[in-house]
Short mmCIF file of C-alpha atoms and ligand atoms in Angstrom, two decimals:
data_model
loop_
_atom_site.label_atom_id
_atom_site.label_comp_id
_atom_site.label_asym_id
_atom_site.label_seq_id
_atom_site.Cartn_x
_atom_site.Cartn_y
_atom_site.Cartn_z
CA UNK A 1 -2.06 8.75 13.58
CA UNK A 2 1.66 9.86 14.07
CA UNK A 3 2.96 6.69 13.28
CA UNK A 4 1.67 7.02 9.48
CA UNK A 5 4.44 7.05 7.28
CA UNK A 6 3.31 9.86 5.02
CA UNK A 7 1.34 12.92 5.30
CA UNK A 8 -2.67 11.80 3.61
CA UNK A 9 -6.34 12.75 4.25
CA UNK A 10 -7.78 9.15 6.25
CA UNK A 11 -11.76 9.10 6.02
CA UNK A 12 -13.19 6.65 8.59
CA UNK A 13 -16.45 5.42 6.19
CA UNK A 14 -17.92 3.29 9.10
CA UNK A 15 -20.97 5.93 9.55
CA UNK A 16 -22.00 5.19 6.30
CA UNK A 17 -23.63 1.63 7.18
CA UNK A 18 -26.27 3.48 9.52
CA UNK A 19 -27.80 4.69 6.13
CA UNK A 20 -29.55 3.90 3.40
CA UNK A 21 -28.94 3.01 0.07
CA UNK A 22 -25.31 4.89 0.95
CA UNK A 23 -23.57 3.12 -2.30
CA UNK A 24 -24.48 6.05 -4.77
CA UNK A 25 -23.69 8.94 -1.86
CA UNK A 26 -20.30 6.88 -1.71
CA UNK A 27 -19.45 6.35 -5.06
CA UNK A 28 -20.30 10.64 -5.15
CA UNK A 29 -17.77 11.29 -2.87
CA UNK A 30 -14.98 8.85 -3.39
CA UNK A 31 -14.77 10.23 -6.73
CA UNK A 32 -14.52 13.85 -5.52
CA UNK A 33 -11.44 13.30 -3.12
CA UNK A 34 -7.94 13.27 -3.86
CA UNK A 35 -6.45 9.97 -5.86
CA UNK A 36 -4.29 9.22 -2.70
CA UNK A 37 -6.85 9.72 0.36
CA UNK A 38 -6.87 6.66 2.35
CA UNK A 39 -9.89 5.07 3.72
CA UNK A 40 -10.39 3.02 6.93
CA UNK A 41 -13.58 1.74 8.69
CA UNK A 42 -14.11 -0.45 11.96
CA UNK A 43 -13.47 -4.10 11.77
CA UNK A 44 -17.40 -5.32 12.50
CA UNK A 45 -18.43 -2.73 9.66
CA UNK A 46 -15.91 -4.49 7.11
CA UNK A 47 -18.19 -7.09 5.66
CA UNK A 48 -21.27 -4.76 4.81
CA UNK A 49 -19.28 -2.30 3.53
CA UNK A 50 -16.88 -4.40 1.40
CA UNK A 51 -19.99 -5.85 -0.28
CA UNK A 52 -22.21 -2.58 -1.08
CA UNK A 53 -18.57 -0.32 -1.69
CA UNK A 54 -17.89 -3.00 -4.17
CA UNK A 55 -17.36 -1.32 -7.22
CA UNK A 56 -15.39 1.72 -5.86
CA UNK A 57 -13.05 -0.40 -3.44
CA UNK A 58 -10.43 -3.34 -4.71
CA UNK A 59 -9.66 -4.37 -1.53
CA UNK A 60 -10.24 -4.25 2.53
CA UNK A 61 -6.54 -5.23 4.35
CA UNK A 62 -5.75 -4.50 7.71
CA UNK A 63 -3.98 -1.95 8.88
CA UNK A 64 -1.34 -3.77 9.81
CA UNK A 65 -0.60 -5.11 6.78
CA UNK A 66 -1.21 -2.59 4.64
CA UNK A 67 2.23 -0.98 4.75
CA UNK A 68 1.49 2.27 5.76
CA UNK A 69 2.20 2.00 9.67
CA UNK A 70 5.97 2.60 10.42
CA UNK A 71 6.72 -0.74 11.24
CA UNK A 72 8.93 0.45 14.43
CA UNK A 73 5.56 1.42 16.25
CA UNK A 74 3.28 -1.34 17.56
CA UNK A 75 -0.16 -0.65 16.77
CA UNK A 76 -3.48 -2.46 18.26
CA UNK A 77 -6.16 -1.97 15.74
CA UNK A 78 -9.81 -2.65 15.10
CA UNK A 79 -9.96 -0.79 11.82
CA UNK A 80 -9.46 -2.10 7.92
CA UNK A 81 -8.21 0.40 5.44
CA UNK A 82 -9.52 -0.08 2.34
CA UNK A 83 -7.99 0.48 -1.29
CA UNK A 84 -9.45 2.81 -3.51
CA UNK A 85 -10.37 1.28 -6.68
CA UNK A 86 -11.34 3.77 -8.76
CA UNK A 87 -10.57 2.11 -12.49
CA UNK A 88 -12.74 -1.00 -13.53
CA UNK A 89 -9.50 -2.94 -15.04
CA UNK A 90 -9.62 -5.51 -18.22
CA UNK A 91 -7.19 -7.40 -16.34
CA UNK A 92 -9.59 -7.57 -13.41
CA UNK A 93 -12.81 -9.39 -15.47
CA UNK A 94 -14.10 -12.78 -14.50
CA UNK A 95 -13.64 -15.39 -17.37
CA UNK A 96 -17.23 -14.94 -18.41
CA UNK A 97 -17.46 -11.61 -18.35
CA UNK A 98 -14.28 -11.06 -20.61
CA UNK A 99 -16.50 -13.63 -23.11
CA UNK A 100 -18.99 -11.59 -22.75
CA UNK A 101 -16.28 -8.48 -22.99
CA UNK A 102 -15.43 -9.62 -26.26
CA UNK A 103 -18.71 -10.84 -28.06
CA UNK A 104 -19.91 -6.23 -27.55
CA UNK A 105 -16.81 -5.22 -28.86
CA UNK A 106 -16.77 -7.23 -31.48
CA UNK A 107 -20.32 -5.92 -32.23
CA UNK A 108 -19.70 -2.26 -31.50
CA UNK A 109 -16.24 -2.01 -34.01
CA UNK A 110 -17.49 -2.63 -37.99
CA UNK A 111 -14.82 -4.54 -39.75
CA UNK A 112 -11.04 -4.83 -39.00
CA UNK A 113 -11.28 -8.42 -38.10
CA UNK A 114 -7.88 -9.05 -37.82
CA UNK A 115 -7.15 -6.35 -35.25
CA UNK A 116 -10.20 -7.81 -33.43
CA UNK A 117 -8.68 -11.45 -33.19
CA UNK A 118 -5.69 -9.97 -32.46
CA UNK A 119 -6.47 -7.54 -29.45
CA UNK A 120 -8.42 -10.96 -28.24
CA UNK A 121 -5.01 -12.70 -28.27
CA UNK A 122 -2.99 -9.32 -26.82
CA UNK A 123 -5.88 -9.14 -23.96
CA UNK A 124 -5.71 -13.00 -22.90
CA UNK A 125 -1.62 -12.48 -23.05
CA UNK A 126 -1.97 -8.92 -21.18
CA UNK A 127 -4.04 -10.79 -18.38
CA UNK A 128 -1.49 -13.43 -17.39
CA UNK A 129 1.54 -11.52 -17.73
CA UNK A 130 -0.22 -8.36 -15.68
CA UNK A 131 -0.82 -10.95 -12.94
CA UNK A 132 2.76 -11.71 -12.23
CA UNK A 133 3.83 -8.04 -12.64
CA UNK A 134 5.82 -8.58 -15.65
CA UNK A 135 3.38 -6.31 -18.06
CA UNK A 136 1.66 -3.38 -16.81
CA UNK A 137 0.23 -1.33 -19.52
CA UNK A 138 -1.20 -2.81 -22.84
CA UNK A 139 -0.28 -0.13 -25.49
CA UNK A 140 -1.99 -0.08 -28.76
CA UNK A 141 -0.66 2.34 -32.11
CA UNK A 142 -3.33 2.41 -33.81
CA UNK A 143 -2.68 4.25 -37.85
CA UNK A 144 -4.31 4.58 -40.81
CA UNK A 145 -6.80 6.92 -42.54
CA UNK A 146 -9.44 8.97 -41.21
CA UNK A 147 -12.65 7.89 -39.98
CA UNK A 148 -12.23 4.54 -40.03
CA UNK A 149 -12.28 3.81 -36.37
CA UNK A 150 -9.27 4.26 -34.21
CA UNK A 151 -10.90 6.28 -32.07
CA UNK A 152 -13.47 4.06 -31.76
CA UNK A 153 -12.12 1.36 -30.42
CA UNK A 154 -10.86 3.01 -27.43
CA UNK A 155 -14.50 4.68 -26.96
CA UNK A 156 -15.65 0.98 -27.45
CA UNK A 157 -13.66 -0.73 -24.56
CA UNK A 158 -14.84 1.76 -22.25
CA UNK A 159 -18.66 1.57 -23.17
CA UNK A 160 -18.17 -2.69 -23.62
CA UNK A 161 -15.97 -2.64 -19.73
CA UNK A 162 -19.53 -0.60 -18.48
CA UNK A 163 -18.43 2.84 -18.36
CA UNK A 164 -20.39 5.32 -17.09
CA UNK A 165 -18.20 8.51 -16.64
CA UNK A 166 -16.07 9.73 -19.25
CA UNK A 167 -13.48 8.24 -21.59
CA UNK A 168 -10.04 9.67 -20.72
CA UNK A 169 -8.84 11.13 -23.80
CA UNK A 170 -5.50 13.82 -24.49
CA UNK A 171 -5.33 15.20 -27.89
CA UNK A 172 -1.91 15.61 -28.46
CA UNK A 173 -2.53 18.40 -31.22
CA UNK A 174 -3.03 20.25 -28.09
CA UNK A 175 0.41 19.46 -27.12
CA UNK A 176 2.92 20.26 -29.48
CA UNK A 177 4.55 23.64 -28.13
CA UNK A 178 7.62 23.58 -26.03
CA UNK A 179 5.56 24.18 -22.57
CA UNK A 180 3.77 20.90 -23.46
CA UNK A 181 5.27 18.89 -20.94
CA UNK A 182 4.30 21.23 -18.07
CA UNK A 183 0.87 21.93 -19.56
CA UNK A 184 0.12 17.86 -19.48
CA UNK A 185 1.53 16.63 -16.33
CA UNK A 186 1.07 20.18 -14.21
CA UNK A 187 3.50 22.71 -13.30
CA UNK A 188 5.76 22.56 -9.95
CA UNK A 189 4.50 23.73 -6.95
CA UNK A 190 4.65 27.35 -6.33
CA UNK A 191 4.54 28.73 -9.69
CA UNK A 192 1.75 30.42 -10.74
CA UNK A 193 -1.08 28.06 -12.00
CA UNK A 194 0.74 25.26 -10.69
CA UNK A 195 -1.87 22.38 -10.90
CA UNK A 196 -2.51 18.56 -11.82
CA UNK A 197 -1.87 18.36 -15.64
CA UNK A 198 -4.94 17.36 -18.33
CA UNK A 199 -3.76 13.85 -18.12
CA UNK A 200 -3.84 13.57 -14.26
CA UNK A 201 -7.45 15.42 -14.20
CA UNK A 202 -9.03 12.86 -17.43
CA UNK A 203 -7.38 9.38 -15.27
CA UNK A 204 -8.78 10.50 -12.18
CA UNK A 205 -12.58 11.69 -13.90
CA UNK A 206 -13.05 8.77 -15.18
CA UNK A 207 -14.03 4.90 -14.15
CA UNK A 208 -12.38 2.39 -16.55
CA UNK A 209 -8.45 1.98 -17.11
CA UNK A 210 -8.30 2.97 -20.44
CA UNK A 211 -6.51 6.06 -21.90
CA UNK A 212 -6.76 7.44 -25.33
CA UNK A 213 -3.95 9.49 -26.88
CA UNK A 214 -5.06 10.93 -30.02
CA UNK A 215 -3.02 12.46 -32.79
CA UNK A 216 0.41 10.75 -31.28
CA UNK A 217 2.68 11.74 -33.42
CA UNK A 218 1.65 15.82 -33.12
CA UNK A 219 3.93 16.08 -29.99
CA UNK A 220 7.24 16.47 -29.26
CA UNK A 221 9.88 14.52 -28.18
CA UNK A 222 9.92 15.69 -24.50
CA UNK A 223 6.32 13.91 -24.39
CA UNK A 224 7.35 10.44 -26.02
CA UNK A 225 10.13 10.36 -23.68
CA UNK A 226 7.92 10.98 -20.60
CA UNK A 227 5.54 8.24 -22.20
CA UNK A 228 8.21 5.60 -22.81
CA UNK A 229 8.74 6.03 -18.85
CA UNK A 230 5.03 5.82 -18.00
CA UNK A 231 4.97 2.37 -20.26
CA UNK A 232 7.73 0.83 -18.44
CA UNK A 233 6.90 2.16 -15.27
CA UNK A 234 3.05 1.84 -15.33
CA UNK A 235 2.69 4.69 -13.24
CA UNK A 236 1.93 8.39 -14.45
CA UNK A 237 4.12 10.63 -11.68
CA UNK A 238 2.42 14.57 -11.97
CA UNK A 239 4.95 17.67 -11.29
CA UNK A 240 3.34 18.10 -8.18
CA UNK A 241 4.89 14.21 -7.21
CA UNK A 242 1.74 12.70 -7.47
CA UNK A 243 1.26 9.34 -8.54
CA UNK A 244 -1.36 7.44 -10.68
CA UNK A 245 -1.01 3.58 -10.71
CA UNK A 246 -1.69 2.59 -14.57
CA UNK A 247 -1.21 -0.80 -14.25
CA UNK A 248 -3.96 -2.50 -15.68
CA UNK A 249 -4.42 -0.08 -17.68
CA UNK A 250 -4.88 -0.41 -21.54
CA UNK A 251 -4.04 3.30 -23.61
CA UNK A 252 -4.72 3.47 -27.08
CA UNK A 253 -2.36 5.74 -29.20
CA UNK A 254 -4.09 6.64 -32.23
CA UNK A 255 -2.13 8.74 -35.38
CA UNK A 256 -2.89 10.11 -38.78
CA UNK A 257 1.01 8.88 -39.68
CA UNK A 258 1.81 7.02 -42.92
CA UNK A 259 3.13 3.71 -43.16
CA UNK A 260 5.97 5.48 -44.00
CA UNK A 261 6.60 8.35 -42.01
CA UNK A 262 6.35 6.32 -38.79
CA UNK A 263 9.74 5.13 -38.38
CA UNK A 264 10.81 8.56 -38.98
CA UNK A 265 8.95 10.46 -36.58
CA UNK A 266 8.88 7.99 -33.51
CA UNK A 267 12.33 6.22 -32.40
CA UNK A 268 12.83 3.09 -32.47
CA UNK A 269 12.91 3.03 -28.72
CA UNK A 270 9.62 4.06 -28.61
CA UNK A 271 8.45 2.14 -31.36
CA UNK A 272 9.58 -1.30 -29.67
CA UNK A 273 7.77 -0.50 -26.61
CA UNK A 274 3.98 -0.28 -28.14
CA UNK A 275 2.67 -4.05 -27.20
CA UNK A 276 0.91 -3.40 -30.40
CA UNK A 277 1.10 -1.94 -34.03
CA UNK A 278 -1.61 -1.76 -36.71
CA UNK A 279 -2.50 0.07 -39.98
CA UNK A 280 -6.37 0.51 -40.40
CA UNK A 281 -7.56 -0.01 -43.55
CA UNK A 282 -10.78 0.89 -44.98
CA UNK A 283 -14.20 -0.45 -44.03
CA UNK A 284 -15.84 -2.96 -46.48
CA UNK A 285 -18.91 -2.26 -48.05
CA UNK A 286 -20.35 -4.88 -46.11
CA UNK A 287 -19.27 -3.04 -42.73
CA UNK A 288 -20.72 0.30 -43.72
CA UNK A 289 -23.93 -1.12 -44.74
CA UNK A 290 -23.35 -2.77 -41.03
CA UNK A 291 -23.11 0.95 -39.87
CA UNK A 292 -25.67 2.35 -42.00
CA UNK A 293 -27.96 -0.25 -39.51
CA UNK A 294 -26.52 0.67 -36.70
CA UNK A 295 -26.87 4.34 -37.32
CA UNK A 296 -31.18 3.80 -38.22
CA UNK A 297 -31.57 1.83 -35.30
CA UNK A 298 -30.26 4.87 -33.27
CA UNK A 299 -32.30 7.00 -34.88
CA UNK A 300 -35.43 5.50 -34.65
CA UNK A 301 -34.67 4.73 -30.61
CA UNK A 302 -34.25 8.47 -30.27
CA UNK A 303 -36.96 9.93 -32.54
CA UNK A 304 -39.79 7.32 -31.20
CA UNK A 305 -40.40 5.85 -27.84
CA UNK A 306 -41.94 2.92 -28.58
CA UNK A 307 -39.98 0.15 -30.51
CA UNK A 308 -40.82 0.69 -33.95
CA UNK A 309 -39.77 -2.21 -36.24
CA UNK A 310 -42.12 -1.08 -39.05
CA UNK A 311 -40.65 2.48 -39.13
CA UNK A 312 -37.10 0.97 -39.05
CA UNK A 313 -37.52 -1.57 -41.84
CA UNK A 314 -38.94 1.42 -43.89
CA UNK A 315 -35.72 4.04 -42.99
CA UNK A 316 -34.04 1.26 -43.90
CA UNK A 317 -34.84 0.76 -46.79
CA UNK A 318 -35.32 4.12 -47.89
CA UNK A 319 -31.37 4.43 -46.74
CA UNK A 320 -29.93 1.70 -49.30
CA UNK A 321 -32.22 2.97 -51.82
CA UNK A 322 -30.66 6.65 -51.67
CA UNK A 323 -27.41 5.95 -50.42
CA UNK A 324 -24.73 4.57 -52.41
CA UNK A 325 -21.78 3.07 -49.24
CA UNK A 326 -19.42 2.24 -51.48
CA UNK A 327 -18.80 6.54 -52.17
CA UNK A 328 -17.85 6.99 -48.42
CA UNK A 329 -14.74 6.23 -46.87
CA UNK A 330 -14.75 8.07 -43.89
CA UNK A 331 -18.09 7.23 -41.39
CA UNK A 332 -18.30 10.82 -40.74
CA UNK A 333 -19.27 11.61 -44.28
CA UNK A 334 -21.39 8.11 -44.44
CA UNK A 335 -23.34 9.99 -41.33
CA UNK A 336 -23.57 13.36 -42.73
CA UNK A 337 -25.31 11.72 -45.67
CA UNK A 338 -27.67 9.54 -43.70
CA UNK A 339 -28.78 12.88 -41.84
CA UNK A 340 -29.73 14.72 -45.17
CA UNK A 341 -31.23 11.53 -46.41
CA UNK A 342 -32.96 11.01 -42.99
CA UNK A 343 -34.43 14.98 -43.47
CA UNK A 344 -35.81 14.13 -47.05
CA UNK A 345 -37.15 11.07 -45.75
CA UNK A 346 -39.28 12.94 -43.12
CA UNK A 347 -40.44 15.30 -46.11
CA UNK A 348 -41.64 12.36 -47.82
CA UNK A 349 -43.32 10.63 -45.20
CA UNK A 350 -45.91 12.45 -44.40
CA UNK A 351 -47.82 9.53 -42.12
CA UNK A 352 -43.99 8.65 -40.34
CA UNK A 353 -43.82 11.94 -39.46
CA UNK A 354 -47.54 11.98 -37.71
CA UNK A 355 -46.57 8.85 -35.81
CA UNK A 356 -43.46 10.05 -34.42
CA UNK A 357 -45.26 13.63 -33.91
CA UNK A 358 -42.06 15.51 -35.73
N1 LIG B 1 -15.09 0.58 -37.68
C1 LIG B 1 -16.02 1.33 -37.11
N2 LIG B 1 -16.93 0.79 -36.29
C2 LIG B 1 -17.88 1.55 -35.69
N3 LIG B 1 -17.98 2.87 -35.86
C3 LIG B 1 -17.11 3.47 -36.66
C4 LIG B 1 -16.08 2.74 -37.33
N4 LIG B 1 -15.36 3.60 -38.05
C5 LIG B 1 -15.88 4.80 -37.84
N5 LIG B 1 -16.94 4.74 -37.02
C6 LIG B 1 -17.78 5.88 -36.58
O1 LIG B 1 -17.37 7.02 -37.35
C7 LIG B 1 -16.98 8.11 -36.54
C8 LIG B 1 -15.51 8.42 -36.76
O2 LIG B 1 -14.70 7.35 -36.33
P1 LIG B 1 -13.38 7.54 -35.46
O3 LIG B 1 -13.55 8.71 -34.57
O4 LIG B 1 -13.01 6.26 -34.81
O5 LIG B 1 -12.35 7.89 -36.62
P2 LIG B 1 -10.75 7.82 -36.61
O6 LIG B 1 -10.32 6.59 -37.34
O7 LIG B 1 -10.26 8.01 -35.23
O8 LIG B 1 -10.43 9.09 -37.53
P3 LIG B 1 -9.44 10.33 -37.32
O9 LIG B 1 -8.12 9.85 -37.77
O10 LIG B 1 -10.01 11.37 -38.23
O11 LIG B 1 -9.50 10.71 -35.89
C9 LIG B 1 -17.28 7.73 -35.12
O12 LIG B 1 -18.44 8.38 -34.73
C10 LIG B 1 -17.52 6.23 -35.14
O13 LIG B 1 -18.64 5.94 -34.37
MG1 LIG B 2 -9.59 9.71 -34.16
#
């Protein structure tokens, strides 16, 4: 063990094979230990464990090659280390299952076709280029008016890349004081409530390399600096010296910021170094009658366990009859007014309401 480079927690997962169904009771704890812990398990355990630790481990390599022996000290091994994986990468998708990728989020974001052919393009691009190291982060700026779905997308690559934790997403409203910096990435050692930052706590929470950055342009310009670093770096370095490897990664920047106002309140340094720029217009009266679908769907799947097409053809209808799209802009509002619609609608039917036993 001396002849490790650098001081880190090693967990020998070997025991693991002698139980059952260990993949969940792994995927518990890997999750729960520090980003940087380094695993390692006997050679003749390698091959069971590489297949069931599949999803939390990119890769087994020996210990030899893996870099972190001092390279002065011989060293006869039987053990693998393996590689925590922790992020399910875009860049890391089979050709069918970035098809497949595509087809949901197409489905899951209501209108803006041009972004969507376009992020298809950026994404294809992203994947080569990430390959041979020369692009490590795909950065999205997402503007335009409220409600519309910026946020959205970001929440809809991490439900279409199978996410099951939590989308890692800074406000940076939160962030616009002059302690910002400190209160993202953590304080230094040694001072009181020194700790991992927000940012360092959402990466590590969650399972899929996204990032969402909301309200951009509410920070300062100690933050954009420290974010044109992490861009060209791909790698988020905490106060503590920490680091977490973005590459792969994909972080959506979304802002309230006019067309107008943007060059003004981000440099041009900056600027240049999102992979990708877009104003979001508003939805189509086709798309929110595409929503307005989506939304009775949910609500029958919630309200009755059975599928209930009948029921659904009826809210349906009932919907389009009271609700007029083309008055909402924002999909909040268009879903506040489905809700007091769907109320009325259980007033009214009294022999819905004695199926669904509301
Ligand atoms: N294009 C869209 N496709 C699917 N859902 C949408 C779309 N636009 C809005 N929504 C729904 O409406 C709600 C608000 O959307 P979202 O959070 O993406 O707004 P936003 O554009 O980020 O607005 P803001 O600038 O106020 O943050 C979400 O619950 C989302 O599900
Ligand atoms: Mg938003």
């Amino acid at each position: 063990m001396e002849s490790f480079q650098y001081e880190s927690v090693i967990i020998d997962v070997s025991c693991l094979v002698e139980y059952n169904r260990f993949q969940s009771l792994a995927e518990d704890v890997v999750y729960k230990l520090p980003y940087q812990t380094i695993y390692i398990c006997d050679e003749n355990k390698k091959a069971k464990l590489q297949y069931e630790l599949r999803f939390i481990f990119n890769k087994f390599i020996a210990i030899q090659d893996s870099g972190l022996l001092d390279p002065t000290v011989s060293f006869a091994s039987d053990k693998s280390v393996s590689i925590a994986k922790k992020h399910k990468l875009i860049t890391e998708l089979e050709d069918d299952e970035l098809s497949l990728f595509f087809e949901k989020f197409r489905n899951k974001l209501y209108g803006h076709p041009k972004f969507k052919d376009d992020f298809e393009e950026l994404v294809k691009s992203f994947r080569v280029f990430n390959k041979i190291g020369e692009h490590k982060i795909l950065s999205l700026f997402l503007m335009g008016d409220s409600g519309v779905g910026k946020t959205e997308v970001a929440r809809a690559i991490f439900n279409c890349l199978g996410g099951s934790k939590r989308l890692a997403k800074i406000n940076f409203g939160n962030y616009s004081n002059e302690f910002s910096l400190s209160s993202l990435i953590g304080s230094a050692r040694g001072y009181i409530g020194s700790d991992d930052g927000e940012i360092f706590m959402k990466v590590r929470d969650t399972d899929i390399g996204v990032l969402l950055i909301d309200e951009f342009e509410k920070s300062n310009a100690t933050l954009f600096n420290y974010f044109l670093d992490v861009l060209e770096s791909g790698k988020m370095t905490s106060s503590l010296g920490d680091e977490i490897d973005l590459n792969g990664f994909i972080v959506v920047f979304t802002s309230n910021i006019s067309k107008e106002d943007f060059p003004k309140r981000i440099s041009p340094e900056l600027r240049s170094r999102f992979d990708y720029k877009c104003m979001f217009t508003l939805l189509r009266s086709q798309d929110k009658r595409k929503y307005l679908e989506f939304r009775t769907k949910s609500i029958i799947k919630k309200i009755s366990s059975d599928q209930n097409e009948d029921l659904e053809v009826h809210l349906l209808e009932y919907f389009n009859k009271c609700i007029d799209v083309g008055k909402y802009q924002n999909m909040r509002d268009l879903n506040k007014e489905i809700k007091k619609v769907f109320v009325k609608f259980l007033e009214t039917s009294i022999d819905e309401n004695s199926a669904l036993n509301i």
